[in-house]
Amino acid sequence: QKLSRGDFRARRSPQEAMPKYSVEPADPSKSCKARGSNLRVHYKNTHETAEAIKGLSLTRAQRYLKDVIAHKDAIPFRKHMGGCGRKAQVKKYKGATQCRWPEKSCKFLLDLLTNAESNAEINGLEVESLIITHIQVNRAPKMRRRTYRAHGRINPYMSSPCHVEMILSPKTEKDTVKKGESKDNNAVARRVKQGGGGFES
């Protein structure tokens, strides 16, 4: 018996129908996900915007993106920065000298954050405690158009869409420890701090 394409889709299990993420959260019951595929927004701008909000809390990321749309803040460009101008708003970001205000990328990421927030509320998670632990932007297949040039020629006029996925998890005790510190400093470190030199007499 010959099966149609719809029959194959119907036979797939719910696990197979769910899209795969590049990473899985440590505790899925305390995390929420959101993703978008083939989004008609520039890959390079979206990549830089995603890097800027990685590690921020959900509310902080939403406020930051709204400030960028209103041109009260800027997105520092660190990788895809060819032809990107130097602006005064980037001075507060360490190591960055160029910035832009990619409004369309901010709007798409705001929609994904709203989606993730709704998923968190459905799962009974505390929205205030969520941080963006994983966000990834991948290139999608380019979409083709044409532009007309002199002497009857035609050149390609391609768009650069992208896939975006994000995972939000609650802030753990590990995240609150500053870099270079441990949860409970060992005895040697405490003695050095007290001037003991780390050696017992």
Coordinates of N, CA and C in Angstrom, one line a residue:
Q1 N 0.8 -1.2 0.0 CA 0.0 0.0 0.0 C 0.9 1.3 0.0
K2 N 0.6 2.1 -0.9 CA 1.4 3.4 -1.0 C 0.8 4.4 0.0
L3 N 1.7 5.0 0.8 CA 1.3 6.0 1.8 C 1.7 7.4 1.3
S4 N 0.8 8.3 1.6 CA 1.0 9.7 1.2 C 1.9 10.3 2.2
R5 N 2.3 11.6 1.9 CA 3.2 12.3 2.8 C 2.5 12.6 4.1
G6 N 1.2 12.9 4.1 CA 0.4 13.1 5.3 C 0.3 11.9 6.2
D7 N 0.3 10.7 5.6 CA 0.2 9.5 6.4 C 1.5 9.3 7.2
F8 N 2.7 9.6 6.6 CA 4.0 9.6 7.3 C 4.0 10.5 8.5
R9 N 3.5 11.7 8.3 CA 3.4 12.7 9.3 C 2.6 12.3 10.5
A10 N 1.4 11.6 10.1 CA 0.5 11.2 11.2 C 1.1 10.1 12.0
R11 N 2.0 9.2 11.4 CA 2.6 8.1 12.1 C 3.7 8.5 13.0
R12 N 4.2 9.7 12.9 CA 5.4 10.1 13.7 C 4.9 10.3 15.1
S13 N 5.8 9.9 16.1 CA 5.5 10.1 17.5 C 5.6 11.6 17.8
P14 N 5.0 12.0 19.0 CA 5.1 13.4 19.4 C 6.5 13.8 19.7
Q15 N 7.4 12.9 20.1 CA 8.8 13.2 20.4 C 9.5 13.6 19.1
E16 N 9.2 12.8 18.0 CA 9.8 13.1 16.7 C 9.3 14.4 16.1
A17 N 8.1 14.7 16.4 CA 7.5 15.9 15.8 C 8.1 17.2 16.4
M18 N 8.5 17.1 17.7 CA 9.1 18.3 18.4 C 10.4 18.6 17.8
P19 N 10.7 19.9 17.5 CA 12.0 20.3 17.0 C 13.1 20.1 18.0
K20 N 14.3 19.8 17.4 CA 15.4 19.5 18.3 C 16.2 20.8 18.6
Y21 N 16.7 20.9 19.8 CA 17.5 22.0 20.2 C 19.0 21.6 20.2
S22 N 19.9 22.5 20.0 CA 21.3 22.1 20.0 C 21.8 21.7 21.3
V23 N 21.2 22.2 22.4 CA 21.5 21.7 23.8 C 20.2 21.5 24.5
E24 N 20.3 20.7 25.6 CA 19.2 20.5 26.5 C 19.5 21.0 27.8
P25 N 18.5 21.6 28.5 CA 18.7 22.2 29.9 C 19.0 21.1 30.9
A26 N 19.8 21.5 31.9 CA 20.1 20.5 33.0 C 18.9 20.0 33.7
D27 N 17.9 20.8 33.9 CA 16.6 20.4 34.5 C 15.5 20.9 33.7
P28 N 15.0 20.1 32.8 CA 13.9 20.5 31.9 C 12.6 21.0 32.6
S29 N 12.4 20.5 33.8 CA 11.2 20.8 34.5 C 11.2 22.3 35.0
K30 N 12.4 22.8 35.1 CA 12.6 24.2 35.6 C 13.0 25.2 34.5
S31 N 12.9 24.8 33.3 CA 13.4 25.6 32.2 C 12.2 25.7 31.1
C32 N 12.4 26.7 30.3 CA 11.4 26.9 29.2 C 12.2 27.3 27.9
K33 N 11.6 26.9 26.8 CA 12.2 27.1 25.5 C 11.4 28.0 24.6
A34 N 12.0 28.5 23.6 CA 11.3 29.2 22.5 C 12.2 29.2 21.3
R35 N 11.7 29.0 20.1 CA 12.5 29.0 18.9 C 11.7 29.5 17.7
G36 N 12.4 30.0 16.7 CA 11.8 30.5 15.5 C 12.6 30.0 14.3
S37 N 12.0 29.6 13.2 CA 12.7 29.0 12.1 C 12.4 29.9 10.8
N38 N 13.4 30.1 10.0 CA 13.3 30.8 8.8 C 12.7 32.2 9.0
L39 N 13.3 32.9 9.9 CA 12.8 34.2 10.2 C 13.3 35.2 9.2
R40 N 12.5 36.1 8.7 CA 12.9 37.0 7.6 C 13.5 38.3 8.3
V41 N 14.7 38.0 8.9 CA 15.4 39.1 9.5 C 16.9 38.7 9.3
H42 N 17.8 39.8 9.2 CA 19.2 39.5 8.9 C 19.9 38.7 9.9
Y43 N 20.6 37.7 9.4 CA 21.4 36.8 10.4 C 22.4 37.6 11.2
K44 N 23.2 38.4 10.5 CA 24.3 39.1 11.2 C 23.8 40.0 12.3
N45 N 22.8 40.8 12.0 CA 22.2 41.7 13.1 C 21.6 40.9 14.2
T46 N 20.9 39.8 13.9 CA 20.3 39.0 14.9 C 21.3 38.3 15.8
H47 N 22.4 37.9 15.2 CA 23.5 37.2 15.9 C 24.1 38.2 17.0
E48 N 24.4 39.4 16.6 CA 25.0 40.4 17.5 C 24.0 40.7 18.6
T49 N 22.7 40.8 18.3 CA 21.7 41.2 19.3 C 21.5 40.0 20.3
A50 N 21.6 38.8 19.8 CA 21.5 37.6 20.7 C 22.7 37.6 21.6
E51 N 23.9 37.9 21.1 CA 25.0 37.8 22.0 C 24.9 38.9 23.0
A52 N 24.3 40.0 22.7 CA 24.2 41.1 23.7 C 23.3 40.8 24.9
I53 N 22.2 39.9 24.6 CA 21.3 39.6 25.7 C 21.6 38.3 26.4
K54 N 22.6 37.6 25.9 CA 22.9 36.3 26.5 C 23.3 36.5 27.9
G55 N 22.7 35.7 28.9 CA 23.1 35.8 30.3 C 22.3 36.8 31.0
L56 N 21.5 37.6 30.4 CA 20.6 38.6 31.1 C 19.4 37.9 31.6
S57 N 18.7 38.5 32.6 CA 17.4 38.0 33.0 C 16.4 38.4 32.0
L58 N 15.2 37.7 32.1 CA 14.2 37.9 31.1 C 13.7 39.3 31.1
T59 N 13.4 39.9 32.3 CA 12.9 41.3 32.4 C 14.0 42.3 31.9
R60 N 15.3 42.0 32.3 CA 16.3 42.9 31.9 C 16.5 42.9 30.4
A61 N 16.4 41.7 29.8 CA 16.6 41.6 28.3 C 15.5 42.3 27.6
Q62 N 14.2 42.2 28.1 CA 13.1 42.9 27.4 C 13.3 44.4 27.5
R63 N 13.7 44.9 28.7 CA 13.9 46.3 28.8 C 15.0 46.8 28.0
Y64 N 16.1 46.0 27.8 CA 17.2 46.4 27.0 C 16.8 46.5 25.5
L65 N 16.1 45.5 25.0 CA 15.7 45.5 23.6 C 14.8 46.7 23.3
K66 N 13.9 47.0 24.3 CA 13.0 48.2 24.1 C 13.8 49.5 24.1
D67 N 14.8 49.6 24.9 CA 15.6 50.8 24.9 C 16.4 50.9 23.5
V68 N 16.8 49.8 23.0 CA 17.5 49.8 21.7 C 16.6 50.3 20.6
I69 N 15.3 49.8 20.6 CA 14.3 50.2 19.6 C 14.1 51.7 19.7
A70 N 14.1 52.2 21.0 CA 13.9 53.7 21.2 C 15.2 54.5 21.0
H71 N 16.3 53.8 20.7 CA 17.6 54.5 20.5 C 18.1 55.1 21.8
K72 N 17.7 54.5 22.9 CA 18.2 55.0 24.2 C 19.5 54.1 24.6
D73 N 19.6 53.0 24.0 CA 20.8 52.1 24.2 C 21.2 51.5 22.8
A74 N 22.3 50.8 22.7 CA 22.8 50.3 21.5 C 23.2 48.9 21.6
I75 N 23.3 48.2 20.5 CA 23.8 46.8 20.5 C 25.3 46.9 20.0
P76 N 26.3 46.4 20.9 CA 27.7 46.4 20.4 C 27.9 45.3 19.4
F77 N 28.6 45.7 18.3 CA 28.9 44.7 17.3 C 30.3 44.3 17.4
R78 N 30.6 43.0 17.7 CA 31.9 42.5 18.0 C 32.4 41.5 16.9
K79 N 31.5 40.9 16.1 CA 32.0 39.9 15.1 C 31.7 40.4 13.7
H80 N 30.4 40.7 13.4 CA 30.0 41.1 12.1 C 30.0 42.7 12.1
M81 N 31.1 43.3 12.0 CA 31.2 44.7 12.2 C 31.8 45.5 11.0
G82 N 31.8 44.8 9.8 CA 32.3 45.5 8.6 C 31.4 46.7 8.2
G83 N 32.0 47.9 8.1 CA 31.2 49.1 7.7 C 30.3 49.6 8.8
C84 N 30.5 49.1 10.0 CA 29.7 49.6 11.2 C 30.3 50.8 11.8
G85 N 29.6 51.8 12.0 CA 30.1 53.1 12.5 C 30.5 53.0 14.0
R86 N 31.3 54.0 14.5 CA 31.7 54.1 15.9 C 30.8 55.2 16.5
K87 N 30.1 54.8 17.6 CA 29.2 55.7 18.2 C 29.5 55.8 19.7
A88 N 29.1 56.9 20.3 CA 29.4 57.2 21.7 C 28.7 56.2 22.6
Q89 N 27.5 55.7 22.2 CA 26.7 54.8 23.1 C 27.4 53.5 23.4
V90 N 28.5 53.2 22.7 CA 29.1 51.9 22.9 C 30.2 52.0 23.9
K91 N 30.5 53.2 24.4 CA 31.6 53.3 25.4 C 31.5 52.5 26.6
K92 N 30.2 52.2 27.1 CA 30.0 51.5 28.3 C 30.2 50.0 28.1
Y93 N 30.4 49.5 26.9 CA 30.6 48.1 26.7 C 32.1 47.8 26.4
K94 N 32.6 47.0 27.3 CA 34.1 46.7 27.3 C 34.5 46.0 26.0
G95 N 35.5 46.5 25.4 CA 36.1 45.8 24.3 C 35.4 46.1 22.9
A96 N 34.3 46.9 22.9 CA 33.6 47.1 21.7 C 33.7 48.6 21.3
T97 N 33.9 48.8 20.0 CA 34.0 50.2 19.5 C 33.0 50.6 18.5
Q98 N 32.2 49.6 18.1 CA 31.2 49.9 17.1 C 29.8 49.3 17.5
C99 N 28.7 50.0 17.2 CA 27.4 49.6 17.6 C 26.4 50.0 16.5
R100 N 25.2 49.5 16.7 CA 24.1 49.8 15.8 C 22.8 49.6 16.6
W101 N 21.7 49.9 15.9 CA 20.3 49.8 16.5 C 19.5 48.9 15.6
P102 N 19.7 47.6 15.6 CA 18.9 46.7 14.7 C 17.5 46.5 15.2
E103 N 16.6 47.4 14.8 CA 15.3 47.4 15.4 C 14.5 46.1 15.0
K104 N 14.6 45.7 13.8 CA 13.9 44.5 13.3 C 14.3 43.2 14.1
S105 N 15.6 43.1 14.3 CA 16.1 42.0 15.1 C 15.6 42.0 16.6
C106 N 15.6 43.2 17.1 CA 15.1 43.4 18.5 C 13.6 43.0 18.6
K107 N 12.8 43.4 17.6 CA 11.4 43.1 17.6 C 11.2 41.6 17.5
F108 N 12.0 40.9 16.7 CA 11.8 39.4 16.6 C 12.2 38.8 17.9
L109 N 13.3 39.2 18.5 CA 13.8 38.6 19.8 C 12.8 38.9 20.9
L110 N 12.2 40.1 20.9 CA 11.2 40.4 21.9 C 10.0 39.5 21.8
D111 N 9.6 39.2 20.6 CA 8.5 38.3 20.4 C 8.8 36.9 20.9
L112 N 10.1 36.4 20.7 CA 10.5 35.1 21.2 C 10.6 35.1 22.7
L113 N 11.0 36.2 23.3 CA 11.0 36.3 24.8 C 9.6 36.3 25.3
T114 N 8.7 36.9 24.7 CA 7.3 36.9 25.1 C 6.8 35.5 25.0
N115 N 7.1 34.8 24.0 CA 6.7 33.4 23.8 C 7.3 32.5 24.9
A116 N 8.6 32.7 25.2 CA 9.2 31.9 26.3 C 8.6 32.3 27.7
E117 N 8.2 33.5 27.9 CA 7.6 34.0 29.1 C 6.2 33.3 29.3
S118 N 5.5 33.1 28.2 CA 4.2 32.4 28.2 C 4.4 31.0 28.5
N119 N 5.4 30.4 27.9 CA 5.7 29.0 28.2 C 6.1 28.8 29.7
A120 N 6.8 29.7 30.2 CA 7.2 29.6 31.7 C 6.0 29.7 32.6
E121 N 5.1 30.6 32.3 CA 3.9 30.7 33.1 C 3.0 29.5 33.0
I122 N 2.9 28.9 31.8 CA 2.2 27.6 31.7 C 2.8 26.5 32.5
N123 N 4.1 26.5 32.6 CA 4.9 25.4 33.3 C 4.9 25.8 34.8
G124 N 4.4 26.9 35.2 CA 4.4 27.3 36.6 C 5.7 27.7 37.2
L125 N 6.5 28.4 36.3 CA 7.9 28.9 36.7 C 7.8 30.3 37.1
E126 N 8.7 30.7 38.0 CA 8.8 32.1 38.4 C 9.5 32.9 37.3
V127 N 8.8 33.8 36.6 CA 9.3 34.6 35.5 C 10.4 35.5 36.0
E128 N 10.4 36.0 37.2 CA 11.4 37.0 37.7 C 12.8 36.3 37.9
S129 N 12.8 35.0 38.1 CA 14.0 34.3 38.3 C 14.7 33.7 37.1
L130 N 14.1 33.9 35.9 CA 14.6 33.3 34.7 C 15.7 34.1 34.1
I131 N 16.8 33.5 33.6 CA 17.8 34.1 32.9 C 18.0 33.4 31.5
I132 N 18.6 34.0 30.6 CA 18.8 33.4 29.2 C 20.1 32.6 29.3
T133 N 20.0 31.4 29.6 CA 21.2 30.5 29.7 C 21.7 30.1 28.3
H134 N 20.9 30.0 27.3 CA 21.3 29.6 26.0 C 20.5 30.3 24.9
I135 N 21.2 30.9 24.0 CA 20.6 31.5 22.8 C 21.5 31.3 21.6
Q136 N 20.9 30.9 20.5 CA 21.8 30.6 19.4 C 21.1 31.0 18.1
V137 N 21.8 31.6 17.2 CA 21.3 32.0 15.9 C 22.1 31.3 14.8
N138 N 21.4 30.7 13.9 CA 22.0 29.9 12.8 C 21.5 30.5 11.5
R139 N 22.3 30.4 10.5 CA 21.9 30.8 9.1 C 20.8 29.9 8.6
A140 N 19.8 30.4 7.9 CA 18.8 29.6 7.2 C 19.0 29.7 5.7
P141 N 18.4 28.8 5.0 CA 18.6 28.9 3.5 C 18.2 30.2 2.9
K142 N 19.1 30.8 2.1 CA 18.8 32.1 1.5 C 17.6 32.1 0.6
M143 N 16.9 33.2 0.6 CA 15.7 33.3 -0.3 C 16.1 34.2 -1.5
R144 N 15.7 33.8 -2.7 CA 16.2 34.4 -3.9 C 15.3 35.4 -4.5
R145 N 15.8 36.5 -4.9 CA 15.1 37.5 -5.7 C 16.1 37.9 -6.8
R146 N 15.7 38.9 -7.6 CA 16.6 39.4 -8.7 C 16.6 40.9 -8.7
T147 N 17.7 41.5 -9.2 CA 17.7 42.9 -9.4 C 18.3 43.1 -10.8
Y148 N 17.8 44.2 -11.4 CA 18.1 44.4 -12.9 C 19.2 45.4 -13.0
R149 N 20.2 45.1 -13.8 CA 21.4 45.9 -14.0 C 21.4 46.5 -15.4
A150 N 22.5 47.2 -15.7 CA 22.6 47.8 -17.0 C 22.9 46.8 -18.1
H151 N 22.6 47.2 -19.3 CA 22.8 46.3 -20.5 C 22.1 45.0 -20.4
G152 N 20.9 45.0 -19.8 CA 20.1 43.8 -19.8 C 20.5 42.7 -18.9
R153 N 21.4 42.9 -18.0 CA 21.9 41.9 -17.1 C 21.0 41.8 -15.9
I154 N 21.1 40.6 -15.2 CA 20.4 40.3 -13.9 C 21.3 39.8 -12.9
N155 N 21.3 40.4 -11.7 CA 22.1 39.9 -10.6 C 21.2 39.3 -9.5
P156 N 21.7 38.4 -8.7 CA 21.0 37.9 -7.6 C 20.7 38.9 -6.5
Y157 N 19.6 38.8 -5.8 CA 19.2 39.8 -4.7 C 18.7 38.9 -3.6
M158 N 19.7 38.4 -2.8 CA 19.4 37.4 -1.8 C 19.1 38.0 -0.4
S159 N 18.2 37.3 0.3 CA 18.0 37.6 1.7 C 18.7 36.6 2.6
S160 N 19.0 37.0 3.8 CA 19.7 36.2 4.8 C 18.9 35.9 6.0
P161 N 17.9 35.0 5.9 CA 17.1 34.7 7.1 C 17.9 33.8 8.1
C162 N 17.3 33.6 9.2 CA 18.0 32.8 10.3 C 17.0 32.0 11.1
H163 N 17.6 31.0 11.8 CA 16.9 30.3 12.9 C 17.4 30.8 14.2
V164 N 16.4 30.9 15.2 CA 16.8 31.4 16.5 C 16.2 30.4 17.5
E165 N 17.0 30.0 18.5 CA 16.5 29.2 19.6 C 17.0 29.7 20.9
M166 N 16.3 29.6 22.0 CA 16.7 30.1 23.3 C 16.1 29.2 24.4
I167 N 16.9 29.1 25.5 CA 16.5 28.4 26.7 C 16.6 29.3 27.9
L168 N 15.6 29.4 28.7 CA 15.6 30.2 29.9 C 15.5 29.3 31.1
S169 N 16.4 29.5 32.1 CA 16.5 28.7 33.3 C 16.6 29.6 34.5
P170 N 16.1 29.1 35.7 CA 16.3 29.9 36.9 C 17.7 30.1 37.3
K171 N 18.0 31.2 38.0 CA 19.3 31.5 38.4 C 19.7 30.6 39.5
T172 N 20.9 29.9 39.4 CA 21.3 29.0 40.4 C 22.3 29.6 41.3
E173 N 22.7 28.9 42.4 CA 23.7 29.4 43.3 C 25.0 29.6 42.6
K174 N 25.3 28.7 41.7 CA 26.6 28.8 41.0 C 26.7 30.1 40.2
D175 N 25.6 30.6 39.7 CA 25.6 31.8 38.9 C 25.9 33.1 39.8
T176 N 25.6 33.0 41.1 CA 25.8 34.1 41.9 C 27.2 34.3 42.4
V177 N 28.0 33.2 42.3 CA 29.4 33.3 42.7 C 30.2 34.1 41.7
K178 N 31.0 35.1 42.1 CA 31.8 35.9 41.2 C 32.9 35.1 40.6
K179 N 33.4 35.5 39.5 CA 34.5 34.9 38.8 C 35.8 34.9 39.7
G180 N 36.4 33.8 39.8 CA 37.6 33.7 40.6 C 37.4 33.3 42.1
E181 N 36.1 33.2 42.4 CA 35.8 32.8 43.8 C 35.1 31.5 43.8
S182 N 35.1 30.8 45.0 CA 34.4 29.5 45.1 C 33.3 29.8 46.1
K183 N 32.4 28.8 46.2 CA 31.3 28.9 47.0 C 31.7 29.1 48.5
D184 N 32.7 28.3 48.9 CA 33.2 28.5 50.3 C 34.7 28.4 50.2
N185 N 35.4 29.6 50.4 CA 36.8 29.6 50.2 C 37.5 28.6 51.1
N186 N 38.6 28.0 50.6 CA 39.3 27.0 51.4 C 40.1 27.6 52.6
A187 N 40.6 26.8 53.5 CA 41.3 27.3 54.6 C 42.6 28.1 54.3
V188 N 43.3 27.6 53.2 CA 44.5 28.2 52.8 C 44.3 29.6 52.3
A189 N 43.2 29.8 51.5 CA 42.9 31.1 51.0 C 42.5 32.1 52.1
R190 N 41.8 31.5 53.1 CA 41.4 32.4 54.3 C 42.6 32.8 55.1
R191 N 43.6 31.9 55.2 CA 44.8 32.3 56.0 C 45.6 33.3 55.3
V192 N 45.7 33.2 53.9 CA 46.4 34.1 53.1 C 45.8 35.5 53.3
K193 N 44.5 35.6 53.2 CA 43.8 36.8 53.4 C 44.1 37.5 54.7
Q194 N 44.2 36.6 55.8 CA 44.5 37.1 57.1 C 45.9 37.5 57.4
G195 N 46.8 37.2 56.4 CA 48.2 37.5 56.5 C 49.0 36.3 57.0
G196 N 48.4 35.1 57.1 CA 49.1 34.0 57.6 C 50.1 33.3 56.6
G197 N 50.0 33.7 55.3 CA 50.9 33.2 54.3 C 50.5 31.8 53.9
G198 N 49.4 31.2 54.5 CA 49.0 29.9 54.0 C 49.7 28.7 54.7
F199 N 50.6 29.0 55.7 CA 51.3 27.9 56.3 C 51.0 27.9 57.8
E200 N 50.9 26.8 58.4 CA 50.7 26.7 59.8 C 52.1 26.6 60.5
S201 N 52.2 27.2 61.7 CA 53.4 27.2 62.4 C 53.5 26.0 63.3

